[in-house]
């Protein structure tokens, strides 16, 4: 995947359909920049996905091509989700997958927020 330029965006990816309201989600938070909802297959007691409203495949094209306002808005939205979930005191993990080696499944940028128990070592392979 090219880091510069904008890779093709699949308008039918599942998170695009959630953003358009075509598929339901268990919403946690929404603002001008981002939508957050519970992962359908949670890997921790709290497992929430935060997605930007713009059409970005993954972190690389977002960081390269999004406006400063989008980047700030998305970053602050992630923190707002953490606060809404009550995770600031006990801690949490943020993770985003990008491209084939990461096993990214959905080609719309998303940050996973994990929390609710001690999360153990960083990578399980
Ligand atoms: P990734 O492997 O980083 O692309 O993660 C994709 C995540 O999306 C997985 O954790 C899936 O369980 C989750 N997922 C897929 N479809 C849905 C859906 N309709 N609603 C909520 N989460 C979903």
mmCIF file of N, CA and C and ligand atoms in Angstrom:
data_model
loop_
_atom_site.group_PDB
_atom_site.id
_atom_site.type_symbol
_atom_site.label_atom_id
_atom_site.label_comp_id
_atom_site.label_asym_id
_atom_site.label_seq_id
_atom_site.Cartn_x
_atom_site.Cartn_y
_atom_site.Cartn_z
ATOM 1 N N UNK A 1 0.847 -1.190 0.000
ATOM 2 C CA UNK A 1 0.000 0.000 0.000
ATOM 3 C C UNK A 1 0.890 1.250 0.000
ATOM 4 N N UNK A 2 0.589 2.160 -0.890
ATOM 5 C CA UNK A 2 1.387 3.376 -0.956
ATOM 6 C C UNK A 2 1.164 4.214 0.297
ATOM 7 N N UNK A 3 2.226 4.813 0.788
ATOM 8 C CA UNK A 3 2.102 5.662 1.962
ATOM 9 C C UNK A 3 1.686 7.062 1.542
ATOM 10 N N UNK A 4 2.251 7.531 0.416
ATOM 11 C CA UNK A 4 1.803 8.822 -0.087
ATOM 12 C C UNK A 4 0.684 8.575 -1.090
ATOM 13 N N UNK A 5 -0.111 9.614 -1.323
ATOM 14 C CA UNK A 5 -1.242 9.436 -2.218
ATOM 15 C C UNK A 5 -2.365 8.726 -1.495
ATOM 16 N N UNK A 6 -3.460 8.554 -2.178
ATOM 17 C CA UNK A 6 -4.642 7.979 -1.541
ATOM 18 C C UNK A 6 -4.957 6.637 -2.170
ATOM 19 N N UNK A 7 -4.860 5.538 -1.410
ATOM 20 C CA UNK A 7 -5.187 4.232 -1.985
ATOM 21 C C UNK A 7 -6.682 4.158 -2.269
ATOM 22 N N UNK A 8 -7.088 3.255 -3.182
ATOM 23 C CA UNK A 8 -8.508 3.145 -3.499
ATOM 24 C C UNK A 8 -9.322 2.807 -2.249
ATOM 25 N N UNK A 9 -10.453 3.453 -2.107
ATOM 26 C CA UNK A 9 -11.315 3.244 -0.937
ATOM 27 C C UNK A 9 -12.545 2.461 -1.378
ATOM 28 N N UNK A 10 -12.818 1.364 -0.708
ATOM 29 C CA UNK A 10 -13.973 0.514 -1.024
ATOM 30 C C UNK A 10 -15.218 1.071 -0.330
ATOM 31 N N UNK A 11 -16.096 1.664 -1.115
ATOM 32 C CA UNK A 11 -17.297 2.298 -0.550
ATOM 33 C C UNK A 11 -18.229 1.276 0.107
ATOM 34 N N UNK A 12 -18.019 -0.007 -0.205
ATOM 35 C CA UNK A 12 -18.906 -1.040 0.359
ATOM 36 C C UNK A 12 -18.311 -1.724 1.583
ATOM 37 N N UNK A 13 -17.154 -1.260 2.063
ATOM 38 C CA UNK A 13 -16.615 -1.916 3.258
ATOM 39 C C UNK A 13 -17.587 -1.732 4.425
ATOM 40 N N UNK A 14 -17.514 -2.657 5.369
ATOM 41 C CA UNK A 14 -18.549 -2.733 6.414
ATOM 42 C C UNK A 14 -18.622 -1.471 7.265
ATOM 43 N N UNK A 15 -17.493 -0.811 7.481
ATOM 44 C CA UNK A 15 -17.537 0.402 8.313
ATOM 45 C C UNK A 15 -18.094 1.582 7.519
ATOM 46 N N UNK A 16 -17.875 1.622 6.217
ATOM 47 C CA UNK A 16 -18.527 2.643 5.389
ATOM 48 C C UNK A 16 -20.043 2.472 5.469
ATOM 49 N N UNK A 17 -20.484 1.222 5.461
ATOM 50 C CA UNK A 17 -21.926 0.953 5.530
ATOM 51 C C UNK A 17 -22.482 1.330 6.909
ATOM 52 N N UNK A 18 -21.706 1.106 7.966
ATOM 53 C CA UNK A 18 -22.131 1.543 9.311
ATOM 54 C C UNK A 18 -22.228 3.070 9.345
ATOM 55 N N UNK A 19 -21.232 3.758 8.772
ATOM 56 C CA UNK A 19 -21.269 5.233 8.763
ATOM 57 C C UNK A 19 -22.486 5.761 8.018
ATOM 58 N N UNK A 20 -22.901 5.053 6.955
ATOM 59 C CA UNK A 20 -24.072 5.489 6.191
ATOM 60 C C UNK A 20 -25.387 5.066 6.848
ATOM 61 N N UNK A 21 -25.304 4.321 7.949
ATOM 62 C CA UNK A 21 -26.508 3.879 8.635
ATOM 63 C C UNK A 21 -27.176 2.678 7.986
ATOM 64 N N UNK A 22 -26.466 1.999 7.094
ATOM 65 C CA UNK A 22 -27.057 0.838 6.401
ATOM 66 C C UNK A 22 -26.989 -0.425 7.246
ATOM 67 N N UNK A 23 -26.052 -0.432 8.202
ATOM 68 C CA UNK A 23 -25.855 -1.572 9.095
ATOM 69 C C UNK A 23 -25.825 -1.007 10.510
ATOM 70 N N UNK A 24 -26.500 -1.665 11.465
ATOM 71 C CA UNK A 24 -26.505 -1.132 12.827
ATOM 72 C C UNK A 24 -25.181 -1.337 13.545
ATOM 73 N N UNK A 25 -24.984 -0.552 14.578
ATOM 74 C CA UNK A 25 -23.831 -0.749 15.452
ATOM 75 C C UNK A 25 -24.252 -0.384 16.867
ATOM 76 N N UNK A 26 -23.468 -0.844 17.832
ATOM 77 C CA UNK A 26 -23.697 -0.464 19.241
ATOM 78 C C UNK A 26 -22.841 0.762 19.535
ATOM 79 N N UNK A 27 -23.444 1.916 19.282
ATOM 80 C CA UNK A 27 -22.681 3.170 19.334
ATOM 81 C C UNK A 27 -22.269 3.527 20.754
ATOM 82 N N UNK A 28 -21.028 3.991 20.880
ATOM 83 C CA UNK A 28 -20.483 4.462 22.157
ATOM 84 C C UNK A 28 -20.333 5.977 22.152
ATOM 85 N N UNK A 29 -19.996 6.522 20.982
ATOM 86 C CA UNK A 29 -19.638 7.942 20.906
ATOM 87 C C UNK A 29 -19.712 8.373 19.440
ATOM 88 N N UNK A 30 -20.095 9.623 19.232
ATOM 89 C CA UNK A 30 -20.052 10.183 17.872
ATOM 90 C C UNK A 30 -19.855 11.683 17.970
ATOM 91 N N UNK A 31 -19.025 12.218 17.096
ATOM 92 C CA UNK A 31 -18.927 13.665 16.942
ATOM 93 C C UNK A 31 -18.689 13.973 15.469
ATOM 94 N N UNK A 32 -18.284 15.194 15.197
ATOM 95 C CA UNK A 32 -18.087 15.629 13.803
ATOM 96 C C UNK A 32 -17.039 14.787 13.080
ATOM 97 N N UNK A 33 -16.090 14.238 13.834
ATOM 98 C CA UNK A 33 -14.921 13.617 13.216
ATOM 99 C C UNK A 33 -14.894 12.102 13.263
ATOM 100 N N UNK A 34 -15.640 11.528 14.179
ATOM 101 C CA UNK A 34 -15.452 10.099 14.443
ATOM 102 C C UNK A 34 -16.727 9.451 14.951
ATOM 103 N N UNK A 35 -16.772 8.134 14.761
ATOM 104 C CA UNK A 35 -17.838 7.289 15.311
ATOM 105 C C UNK A 35 -17.155 6.152 16.051
ATOM 106 N N UNK A 36 -17.686 5.794 17.221
ATOM 107 C CA UNK A 36 -17.131 4.676 17.991
ATOM 108 C C UNK A 36 -18.248 3.715 18.347
ATOM 109 N N UNK A 37 -17.936 2.413 18.238
ATOM 110 C CA UNK A 37 -18.956 1.385 18.511
ATOM 111 C C UNK A 37 -18.265 0.122 19.004
ATOM 112 N N UNK A 38 -19.039 -0.714 19.706
ATOM 113 C CA UNK A 38 -18.487 -1.959 20.241
ATOM 114 C C UNK A 38 -18.118 -2.911 19.110
ATOM 115 N N UNK A 39 -16.951 -3.566 19.264
ATOM 116 C CA UNK A 39 -16.547 -4.594 18.309
ATOM 117 C C UNK A 39 -17.520 -5.767 18.406
ATOM 118 N N UNK A 40 -17.855 -6.322 17.261
ATOM 119 C CA UNK A 40 -18.827 -7.415 17.207
ATOM 120 C C UNK A 40 -18.252 -8.711 17.789
ATOM 121 N N UNK A 41 -16.938 -8.803 17.879
ATOM 122 C CA UNK A 41 -16.263 -10.011 18.373
ATOM 123 C C UNK A 41 -15.219 -9.587 19.411
ATOM 124 N N UNK A 42 -15.691 -9.158 20.603
ATOM 125 C CA UNK A 42 -14.775 -8.508 21.559
ATOM 126 C C UNK A 42 -13.657 -9.416 22.052
ATOM 127 N N UNK A 43 -12.458 -8.839 22.135
ATOM 128 C CA UNK A 43 -11.269 -9.564 22.593
ATOM 129 C C UNK A 43 -10.870 -9.153 24.010
ATOM 130 N N UNK A 44 -11.692 -8.328 24.659
ATOM 131 C CA UNK A 44 -11.460 -7.864 26.025
ATOM 132 C C UNK A 44 -12.827 -7.457 26.571
ATOM 133 N N UNK A 45 -12.958 -7.286 27.905
ATOM 134 C CA UNK A 45 -14.264 -6.878 28.444
ATOM 135 C C UNK A 45 -14.791 -5.602 27.787
ATOM 136 N N UNK A 46 -13.896 -4.692 27.486
ATOM 137 C CA UNK A 46 -14.271 -3.523 26.685
ATOM 138 C C UNK A 46 -13.424 -3.536 25.417
ATOM 139 N N UNK A 47 -14.073 -3.559 24.289
ATOM 140 C CA UNK A 47 -13.384 -3.562 22.993
ATOM 141 C C UNK A 47 -14.231 -2.718 22.045
ATOM 142 N N UNK A 48 -13.736 -1.507 21.814
ATOM 143 C CA UNK A 48 -14.479 -0.523 21.021
ATOM 144 C C UNK A 48 -13.621 -0.102 19.838
ATOM 145 N N UNK A 49 -14.267 0.114 18.720
ATOM 146 C CA UNK A 49 -13.590 0.592 17.507
ATOM 147 C C UNK A 49 -13.915 2.059 17.305
ATOM 148 N N UNK A 50 -12.904 2.852 17.006
ATOM 149 C CA UNK A 50 -13.103 4.279 16.717
ATOM 150 C C UNK A 50 -12.696 4.509 15.277
ATOM 151 N N UNK A 51 -13.626 5.027 14.475
ATOM 152 C CA UNK A 51 -13.338 5.231 13.049
ATOM 153 C C UNK A 51 -13.518 6.703 12.693
ATOM 154 N N UNK A 52 -12.654 7.215 11.812
ATOM 155 C CA UNK A 52 -12.857 8.584 11.338
ATOM 156 C C UNK A 52 -14.023 8.623 10.354
ATOM 157 N N UNK A 53 -14.645 9.775 10.239
ATOM 158 C CA UNK A 53 -15.762 9.893 9.294
ATOM 159 C C UNK A 53 -15.287 10.017 7.847
ATOM 160 N N UNK A 54 -14.031 10.443 7.658
ATOM 161 C CA UNK A 54 -13.482 10.547 6.308
ATOM 162 C C UNK A 54 -13.155 9.179 5.735
ATOM 163 N N UNK A 55 -12.952 9.167 4.416
ATOM 164 C CA UNK A 55 -12.730 7.908 3.684
ATOM 165 C C UNK A 55 -11.239 7.593 3.629
ATOM 166 N N UNK A 56 -10.755 6.946 4.680
ATOM 167 C CA UNK A 56 -9.343 6.563 4.772
ATOM 168 C C UNK A 56 -9.233 5.064 4.981
ATOM 169 N N UNK A 57 -8.341 4.443 4.221
ATOM 170 C CA UNK A 57 -8.195 2.984 4.268
ATOM 171 C C UNK A 57 -7.497 2.543 5.549
ATOM 172 N N UNK A 58 -6.494 3.299 5.958
ATOM 173 C CA UNK A 58 -5.677 2.891 7.106
ATOM 174 C C UNK A 58 -4.901 4.106 7.606
ATOM 175 N N UNK A 59 -4.090 3.867 8.629
ATOM 176 C CA UNK A 59 -3.403 4.989 9.269
ATOM 177 C C UNK A 59 -2.517 5.755 8.290
ATOM 178 N N UNK A 60 -1.877 5.047 7.359
ATOM 179 C CA UNK A 60 -0.901 5.731 6.500
ATOM 180 C C UNK A 60 -1.541 6.784 5.613
ATOM 181 N N UNK A 61 -2.652 6.443 4.942
ATOM 182 C CA UNK A 61 -3.252 7.466 4.068
ATOM 183 C C UNK A 61 -3.950 8.542 4.892
ATOM 184 N N UNK A 62 -4.398 8.193 6.097
ATOM 185 C CA UNK A 62 -4.970 9.223 6.978
ATOM 186 C C UNK A 62 -3.893 10.224 7.398
ATOM 187 N N UNK A 63 -2.778 9.723 7.903
ATOM 188 C CA UNK A 63 -1.712 10.617 8.386
ATOM 189 C C UNK A 63 -1.139 11.449 7.252
ATOM 190 N N UNK A 64 -1.078 10.854 6.038
ATOM 191 C CA UNK A 64 -0.513 11.577 4.898
ATOM 192 C C UNK A 64 -1.493 12.572 4.296
ATOM 193 N N UNK A 65 -2.790 12.247 4.312
ATOM 194 C CA UNK A 65 -3.727 13.030 3.514
ATOM 195 C C UNK A 65 -4.807 13.775 4.261
ATOM 196 N N UNK A 66 -5.047 13.444 5.517
ATOM 197 C CA UNK A 66 -6.121 14.127 6.249
ATOM 198 C C UNK A 66 -5.689 15.541 6.620
ATOM 199 N N UNK A 67 -6.683 16.402 6.801
ATOM 200 C CA UNK A 67 -6.381 17.774 7.235
ATOM 201 C C UNK A 67 -5.955 17.762 8.699
ATOM 202 N N UNK A 68 -5.309 18.861 9.100
ATOM 203 C CA UNK A 68 -4.927 18.978 10.506
ATOM 204 C C UNK A 68 -6.160 18.884 11.410
ATOM 205 N N UNK A 69 -7.270 19.466 10.964
ATOM 206 C CA UNK A 69 -8.494 19.430 11.784
ATOM 207 C C UNK A 69 -9.012 17.998 11.919
ATOM 208 N N UNK A 70 -8.948 17.223 10.827
ATOM 209 C CA UNK A 70 -9.384 15.818 10.906
ATOM 210 C C UNK A 70 -8.495 15.014 11.855
ATOM 211 N N UNK A 71 -7.193 15.238 11.747
ATOM 212 C CA UNK A 71 -6.264 14.479 12.595
ATOM 213 C C UNK A 71 -6.473 14.842 14.063
ATOM 214 N N UNK A 72 -6.604 16.127 14.340
ATOM 215 C CA UNK A 72 -6.837 16.544 15.725
ATOM 216 C C UNK A 72 -8.188 16.034 16.220
ATOM 217 N N UNK A 73 -9.206 16.162 15.371
ATOM 218 C CA UNK A 73 -10.547 15.734 15.776
ATOM 219 C C UNK A 73 -10.605 14.248 16.065
ATOM 220 N N UNK A 74 -9.969 13.452 15.205
ATOM 221 C CA UNK A 74 -9.975 11.996 15.398
ATOM 222 C C UNK A 74 -9.196 11.622 16.661
ATOM 223 N N UNK A 75 -8.040 12.221 16.829
ATOM 224 C CA UNK A 75 -7.225 11.926 18.005
ATOM 225 C C UNK A 75 -7.982 12.264 19.287
ATOM 226 N N UNK A 76 -8.633 13.407 19.312
ATOM 227 C CA UNK A 76 -9.366 13.805 20.525
ATOM 228 C C UNK A 76 -10.602 12.944 20.712
ATOM 229 N N UNK A 77 -11.197 12.499 19.616
ATOM 230 C CA UNK A 77 -12.363 11.604 19.735
ATOM 231 C C UNK A 77 -11.957 10.289 20.392
ATOM 232 N N UNK A 78 -10.785 9.779 20.043
ATOM 233 C CA UNK A 78 -10.318 8.524 20.674
ATOM 234 C C UNK A 78 -10.202 8.731 22.183
ATOM 235 N N UNK A 79 -9.640 9.857 22.576
ATOM 236 C CA UNK A 79 -9.519 10.128 24.009
ATOM 237 C C UNK A 79 -10.906 10.287 24.645
ATOM 238 N N UNK A 80 -11.832 10.910 23.954
ATOM 239 C CA UNK A 80 -13.191 11.057 24.500
ATOM 240 C C UNK A 80 -13.844 9.699 24.703
ATOM 241 N N UNK A 81 -13.577 8.763 23.810
ATOM 242 C CA UNK A 81 -14.114 7.403 23.957
ATOM 243 C C UNK A 81 -13.524 6.744 25.200
ATOM 244 N N UNK A 82 -12.223 6.884 25.380
ATOM 245 C CA UNK A 82 -11.550 6.318 26.559
ATOM 246 C C UNK A 82 -12.197 6.871 27.842
ATOM 247 N N UNK A 83 -12.444 8.167 27.865
ATOM 248 C CA UNK A 83 -13.066 8.785 29.033
ATOM 249 C C UNK A 83 -14.490 8.256 29.211
ATOM 250 N N UNK A 84 -15.246 8.182 28.115
ATOM 251 C CA UNK A 84 -16.635 7.698 28.193
ATOM 252 C C UNK A 84 -16.698 6.264 28.700
ATOM 253 N N UNK A 85 -15.688 5.478 28.382
ATOM 254 C CA UNK A 85 -15.659 4.078 28.825
ATOM 255 C C UNK A 85 -15.107 3.938 30.247
ATOM 256 N N UNK A 86 -14.618 5.039 30.832
ATOM 257 C CA UNK A 86 -14.083 4.994 32.194
ATOM 258 C C UNK A 86 -12.755 4.283 32.301
ATOM 259 N N UNK A 87 -11.929 4.382 31.250
ATOM 260 C CA UNK A 87 -10.692 3.594 31.207
ATOM 261 C C UNK A 87 -9.441 4.379 31.601
ATOM 262 N N UNK A 88 -9.585 5.668 31.872
ATOM 263 C CA UNK A 88 -8.367 6.457 32.078
ATOM 264 C C UNK A 88 -7.579 6.022 33.314
ATOM 265 N N UNK A 89 -8.266 5.662 34.397
ATOM 266 C CA UNK A 89 -7.539 5.345 35.631
ATOM 267 C C UNK A 89 -6.847 3.986 35.545
ATOM 268 N N UNK A 90 -7.551 2.971 35.070
ATOM 269 C CA UNK A 90 -6.979 1.620 35.048
ATOM 270 C C UNK A 90 -6.075 1.380 33.844
ATOM 271 N N UNK A 91 -6.252 2.180 32.807
ATOM 272 C CA UNK A 91 -5.414 2.029 31.616
ATOM 273 C C UNK A 91 -6.118 1.244 30.526
ATOM 274 N N UNK A 92 -5.525 1.282 29.359
ATOM 275 C CA UNK A 92 -6.146 0.712 28.157
ATOM 276 C C UNK A 92 -5.066 0.525 27.106
ATOM 277 N N UNK A 93 -5.445 -0.115 26.011
ATOM 278 C CA UNK A 93 -4.526 -0.291 24.876
ATOM 279 C C UNK A 93 -5.201 0.208 23.614
ATOM 280 N N UNK A 94 -4.439 0.955 22.810
ATOM 281 C CA UNK A 94 -4.887 1.354 21.474
ATOM 282 C C UNK A 94 -4.105 0.556 20.453
ATOM 283 N N UNK A 95 -4.805 0.114 19.403
ATOM 284 C CA UNK A 95 -4.135 -0.673 18.358
ATOM 285 C C UNK A 95 -4.781 -0.336 17.024
ATOM 286 N N UNK A 96 -3.949 -0.172 16.007
ATOM 287 C CA UNK A 96 -4.514 -0.071 14.664
ATOM 288 C C UNK A 96 -3.711 -0.945 13.723
ATOM 289 N N UNK A 97 -4.399 -1.656 12.861
ATOM 290 C CA UNK A 97 -3.763 -2.526 11.870
ATOM 291 C C UNK A 97 -3.724 -1.812 10.530
ATOM 292 N N UNK A 98 -2.662 -2.084 9.775
ATOM 293 C CA UNK A 98 -2.494 -1.407 8.482
ATOM 294 C C UNK A 98 -1.838 -2.379 7.510
ATOM 295 N N UNK A 99 -2.612 -2.847 6.546
ATOM 296 C CA UNK A 99 -2.041 -3.656 5.474
ATOM 297 C C UNK A 99 -1.908 -5.136 5.798
ATOM 298 N N UNK A 100 -1.412 -5.903 4.806
ATOM 299 C CA UNK A 100 -1.433 -7.375 4.873
ATOM 300 C C UNK A 100 -0.695 -7.968 6.074
ATOM 301 N N UNK A 101 0.498 -7.497 6.404
ATOM 302 C CA UNK A 101 1.232 -8.106 7.515
ATOM 303 C C UNK A 101 0.520 -7.922 8.855
ATOM 304 N N UNK A 102 -0.345 -6.924 8.922
ATOM 305 C CA UNK A 102 -1.042 -6.646 10.182
ATOM 306 C C UNK A 102 -2.313 -7.472 10.328
ATOM 307 N N UNK A 103 -2.729 -8.117 9.243
ATOM 308 C CA UNK A 103 -4.013 -8.839 9.212
ATOM 309 C C UNK A 103 -5.195 -7.877 9.318
ATOM 310 N N UNK A 104 -5.053 -6.680 8.764
ATOM 311 C CA UNK A 104 -6.194 -5.749 8.712
ATOM 312 C C UNK A 104 -7.321 -6.390 7.917
ATOM 313 N N UNK A 105 -8.504 -6.443 8.520
ATOM 314 C CA UNK A 105 -9.651 -7.091 7.874
ATOM 315 C C UNK A 105 -10.588 -6.097 7.207
ATOM 316 N N UNK A 106 -10.768 -4.941 7.823
ATOM 317 C CA UNK A 106 -11.731 -3.971 7.293
ATOM 318 C C UNK A 106 -10.954 -2.754 6.776
ATOM 319 N N UNK A 107 -11.096 -2.438 5.473
ATOM 320 C CA UNK A 107 -10.271 -1.383 4.870
ATOM 321 C C UNK A 107 -10.827 0.028 5.056
ATOM 322 N N UNK A 108 -11.176 0.349 6.303
ATOM 323 C CA UNK A 108 -11.470 1.732 6.713
ATOM 324 C C UNK A 108 -10.742 1.904 8.039
ATOM 325 N N UNK A 109 -9.899 2.939 8.129
ATOM 326 C CA UNK A 109 -9.105 3.140 9.344
ATOM 327 C C UNK A 109 -9.943 2.960 10.606
ATOM 328 N N UNK A 110 -9.409 2.181 11.541
ATOM 329 C CA UNK A 110 -10.056 2.037 12.849
ATOM 330 C C UNK A 110 -8.990 1.819 13.904
ATOM 331 N N UNK A 111 -9.213 2.444 15.036
ATOM 332 C CA UNK A 111 -8.378 2.194 16.214
ATOM 333 C C UNK A 111 -9.194 1.346 17.181
ATOM 334 N N UNK A 112 -8.589 0.221 17.587
ATOM 335 C CA UNK A 112 -9.207 -0.619 18.612
ATOM 336 C C UNK A 112 -8.868 -0.019 19.978
ATOM 337 N N UNK A 113 -9.865 0.073 20.858
ATOM 338 C CA UNK A 113 -9.645 0.438 22.257
ATOM 339 C C UNK A 113 -9.976 -0.798 23.094
ATOM 340 N N UNK A 114 -8.957 -1.315 23.804
ATOM 341 C CA UNK A 114 -9.147 -2.490 24.650
ATOM 342 C C UNK A 114 -9.007 -2.069 26.114
ATOM 343 N N UNK A 115 -9.827 -2.643 26.974
ATOM 344 C CA UNK A 115 -9.683 -2.371 28.403
ATOM 345 C C UNK A 115 -10.590 -3.259 29.219
ATOM 346 N N UNK A 116 -10.574 -2.999 30.543
ATOM 347 C CA UNK A 116 -11.467 -3.736 31.430
ATOM 348 C C UNK A 116 -10.816 -4.875 32.178
ATOM 349 N N UNK A 117 -9.562 -5.181 31.860
ATOM 350 C CA UNK A 117 -8.790 -6.185 32.602
ATOM 351 C C UNK A 117 -7.319 -5.982 32.258
ATOM 352 N N UNK A 118 -6.406 -6.567 33.075
ATOM 353 C CA UNK A 118 -5.000 -6.522 32.660
ATOM 354 C C UNK A 118 -4.847 -7.202 31.305
ATOM 355 N N UNK A 119 -4.180 -6.532 30.374
ATOM 356 C CA UNK A 119 -4.189 -6.980 28.978
ATOM 357 C C UNK A 119 -3.008 -7.860 28.606
ATOM 358 N N UNK A 120 -2.057 -8.029 29.503
ATOM 359 C CA UNK A 120 -0.973 -8.964 29.220
ATOM 360 C C UNK A 120 0.030 -8.407 28.225
ATOM 361 N N UNK A 121 0.869 -9.297 27.676
ATOM 362 C CA UNK A 121 1.930 -8.857 26.757
ATOM 363 C C UNK A 121 1.332 -8.181 25.531
ATOM 364 N N UNK A 122 2.140 -7.345 24.900
ATOM 365 C CA UNK A 122 1.616 -6.521 23.819
ATOM 366 C C UNK A 122 1.158 -7.345 22.615
ATOM 367 N N UNK A 123 1.968 -8.322 22.185
ATOM 368 C CA UNK A 123 1.630 -9.077 20.984
ATOM 369 C C UNK A 123 1.433 -10.545 21.312
ATOM 370 N N UNK A 124 0.361 -11.111 20.813
ATOM 371 C CA UNK A 124 0.147 -12.555 20.909
ATOM 372 C C UNK A 124 0.177 -13.072 19.473
ATOM 373 N N UNK A 125 1.141 -13.942 19.168
ATOM 374 C CA UNK A 125 1.268 -14.418 17.780
ATOM 375 C C UNK A 125 1.065 -15.921 17.715
HETATM 376 P P1 LIG B 1 -8.988 -5.413 11.926
HETATM 377 O O1 LIG B 1 -8.526 -6.836 11.895
HETATM 378 O O2 LIG B 1 -8.055 -4.506 12.648
HETATM 379 O O3 LIG B 1 -9.350 -4.912 10.540
HETATM 380 O O4 LIG B 1 -10.299 -5.398 12.821
HETATM 381 C C1 LIG B 1 -11.597 -5.455 12.302
HETATM 382 C C2 LIG B 1 -12.528 -5.601 13.474
HETATM 383 O O5 LIG B 1 -13.844 -5.283 13.054
HETATM 384 C C3 LIG B 1 -12.582 -7.007 14.078
HETATM 385 O O6 LIG B 1 -12.209 -6.939 15.457
HETATM 386 C C4 LIG B 1 -14.054 -7.414 13.889
HETATM 387 O O7 LIG B 1 -14.541 -8.176 14.968
HETATM 388 C C5 LIG B 1 -14.747 -6.070 13.771
HETATM 389 N N1 LIG B 1 -16.003 -6.054 13.044
HETATM 390 C C6 LIG B 1 -16.266 -6.579 11.828
HETATM 391 N N2 LIG B 1 -17.537 -6.326 11.473
HETATM 392 C C7 LIG B 1 -18.081 -5.601 12.481
HETATM 393 C C8 LIG B 1 -19.366 -5.033 12.709
HETATM 394 N N3 LIG B 1 -20.363 -5.148 11.813
HETATM 395 N N4 LIG B 1 -19.574 -4.355 13.869
HETATM 396 C C9 LIG B 1 -18.581 -4.238 14.783
HETATM 397 N N5 LIG B 1 -17.358 -4.752 14.625
HETATM 398 C C10 LIG B 1 -17.102 -5.427 13.489
#
